[in-house]
Coordinates of C-alpha atoms and ligand atoms in Angstrom, one line a residue:
M1 CA 23.4 55.4 18.4
D2 CA 22.7 52.0 19.7
S3 CA 23.8 50.0 16.7
P4 CA 26.6 47.4 16.7
Q5 CA 29.6 48.0 14.4
L6 CA 28.6 47.1 10.9
N7 CA 30.0 47.7 7.5
S8 CA 29.6 51.4 7.0
L9 CA 27.7 51.2 3.7
Y10 CA 25.3 48.8 5.2
Q11 CA 25.1 51.0 8.3
Q12 CA 24.1 54.0 6.1
L13 CA 21.4 51.9 4.4
I14 CA 20.0 50.9 7.8
L15 CA 20.0 54.5 9.1
E16 CA 18.4 55.6 5.8
H17 CA 15.4 53.2 6.3
Y18 CA 15.2 54.1 10.0
R19 CA 15.0 57.8 9.3
H20 CA 12.8 57.5 6.2
P21 CA 10.8 54.3 6.8
R22 CA 8.9 52.9 3.8
N23 CA 5.3 52.0 4.1
K24 CA 5.0 53.3 7.6
A25 CA 1.3 54.2 7.9
E26 CA -2.0 52.7 9.0
L27 CA -3.6 50.5 6.4
D28 CA -7.3 51.2 6.2
E29 CA -8.3 48.1 4.3
K30 CA -6.2 45.6 6.2
T31 CA -7.3 42.0 6.3
V32 CA -4.7 40.9 8.9
E33 CA -2.9 42.8 11.7
V34 CA -0.2 41.4 14.0
H35 CA 1.3 43.1 17.0
M36 CA 4.8 42.0 17.9
A37 CA 7.2 43.2 20.6
N38 CA 10.7 42.6 21.6
P39 CA 10.7 43.7 25.3
V40 CA 14.5 43.1 25.7
C41 CA 15.1 46.1 23.5
G42 CA 11.7 47.9 23.7
D43 CA 10.9 47.4 20.0
E44 CA 7.3 47.2 18.9
I45 CA 5.5 47.0 15.6
R46 CA 2.1 46.4 14.2
L47 CA 2.2 44.9 10.8
Q48 CA -0.8 45.3 8.6
L49 CA -1.5 43.4 5.4
R50 CA -4.2 43.3 2.8
I51 CA -4.3 39.8 1.5
E52 CA -6.3 39.1 -1.7
N53 CA -6.4 35.9 -3.6
N54 CA -3.5 34.4 -1.6
E55 CA -1.3 37.4 -2.4
I56 CA -0.1 40.3 -0.4
A57 CA -1.8 43.3 -2.1
E58 CA -0.5 45.8 0.4
A59 CA 1.8 45.8 3.4
K60 CA 2.2 48.7 6.0
F61 CA 3.4 49.0 9.5
V62 CA 3.5 51.3 12.5
G63 CA 6.0 50.9 15.3
Q64 CA 8.8 52.2 17.4
G65 CA 12.2 51.0 18.6
C66 CA 15.8 50.7 17.7
S67 CA 17.2 51.4 14.2
I68 CA 17.7 47.7 13.4
S69 CA 14.1 46.7 14.2
Q70 CA 12.5 49.6 12.4
A71 CA 14.9 49.5 9.4
A72 CA 14.3 45.7 9.0
V73 CA 10.6 46.0 8.9
S74 CA 10.7 49.0 6.5
M75 CA 13.0 46.9 4.2
M76 CA 10.8 43.9 4.5
T77 CA 7.6 45.8 3.5
T78 CA 9.3 47.0 0.2
L79 CA 9.6 43.3 -0.8
L80 CA 6.1 42.1 0.0
E81 CA 3.7 43.7 -2.3
G82 CA 2.5 41.3 -5.1
R83 CA 4.1 38.3 -3.4
S84 CA 2.1 35.1 -2.9
L85 CA 1.8 34.0 0.7
D86 CA 4.1 31.0 0.1
D87 CA 6.7 33.3 -1.5
A88 CA 6.5 35.7 1.4
D89 CA 7.0 32.8 3.8
A90 CA 10.1 31.6 1.8
L91 CA 11.5 35.1 2.1
A92 CA 11.0 35.1 5.9
Q93 CA 12.8 31.7 6.1
R94 CA 15.7 33.0 3.9
F95 CA 16.1 36.1 6.1
T96 CA 16.0 34.0 9.3
E97 CA 18.7 31.8 7.8
M98 CA 20.8 34.8 7.1
M99 CA 20.3 36.1 10.7
H100 CA 21.5 32.7 11.9
G101 CA 24.8 33.1 10.0
S102 CA 24.1 31.4 6.6
Q103 CA 26.6 32.8 4.1
D104 CA 24.6 31.4 1.3
A105 CA 21.5 33.4 2.4
A106 CA 23.7 36.6 2.9
K107 CA 24.5 36.5 -0.9
D108 CA 20.9 36.0 -2.0
R109 CA 19.8 39.0 -4.0
S110 CA 16.2 38.2 -3.4
L111 CA 16.7 39.7 0.1
G112 CA 17.3 43.2 -1.4
D113 CA 18.2 45.8 1.1
L114 CA 17.7 43.3 3.9
R115 CA 21.2 42.0 3.2
A116 CA 22.5 45.2 4.9
L117 CA 21.5 43.4 8.2
Q118 CA 23.7 40.4 7.7
G119 CA 26.3 41.8 10.1
V120 CA 23.7 41.8 12.9
S121 CA 24.0 38.0 13.0
K122 CA 27.2 38.5 14.9
F123 CA 25.4 40.2 17.7
P124 CA 23.0 37.7 19.3
V125 CA 21.1 40.2 21.4
R126 CA 20.3 42.2 18.3
I127 CA 19.1 39.3 16.2
K128 CA 15.7 39.5 17.8
C129 CA 15.5 43.2 16.7
A130 CA 16.2 42.3 13.1
L131 CA 13.7 39.4 13.1
L132 CA 10.8 41.2 14.7
G133 CA 9.2 42.2 11.4
F134 CA 9.5 38.8 9.9
D135 CA 8.2 37.1 13.1
A136 CA 5.2 39.4 12.7
L137 CA 5.0 38.5 9.0
Q138 CA 5.0 34.7 9.6
E139 CA 2.3 35.2 12.2
A140 CA 0.3 37.3 9.8
L141 CA 0.7 34.7 7.0
K142 CA -0.7 32.0 9.3
K143 CA -3.7 34.1 10.2
G144 CA -4.2 35.2 6.6
T145 CA -4.1 31.6 5.4
H146 CA -6.5 30.5 8.1
E147 CA -9.0 33.2 7.4
A148 CA -8.9 32.5 3.6
T149 CA -10.1 28.9 4.2
H150 CA -13.3 30.2 5.9
Ligands
ZN201 ZN1 16.0 46.5 19.0

């Protein structure tokens, strides 16, 4: 196991998402796809969204890598469907704050299962793993917004 020491309940939740990832599949009707890699750790994901009327109608991903990167993106996708693009961006910012040590963000229930990753903020090399999914999301939101204006 390559995970840092985390609170054991949180650790279980991370492993549970890693072993049984949510929304891990190719999305046939995607409107945006972003490939994101973290070469330091060997993590890789392709995030696929179907954006309709400024809302995320569906979110799926395919990828491989460490438990933290894959669990984080799995957790993230469970929170995206039905969210407006602005709201999804706010979630990404909140999660990023938590990964940079914000105690306030770590208590925010809107982050759902993602709060299990708060301990990762103490391990600088792993922060990139945890942020991979949201980095892809922010890129996808930029692309999605851009395409909607055409
Ligand atoms: Zn990793």
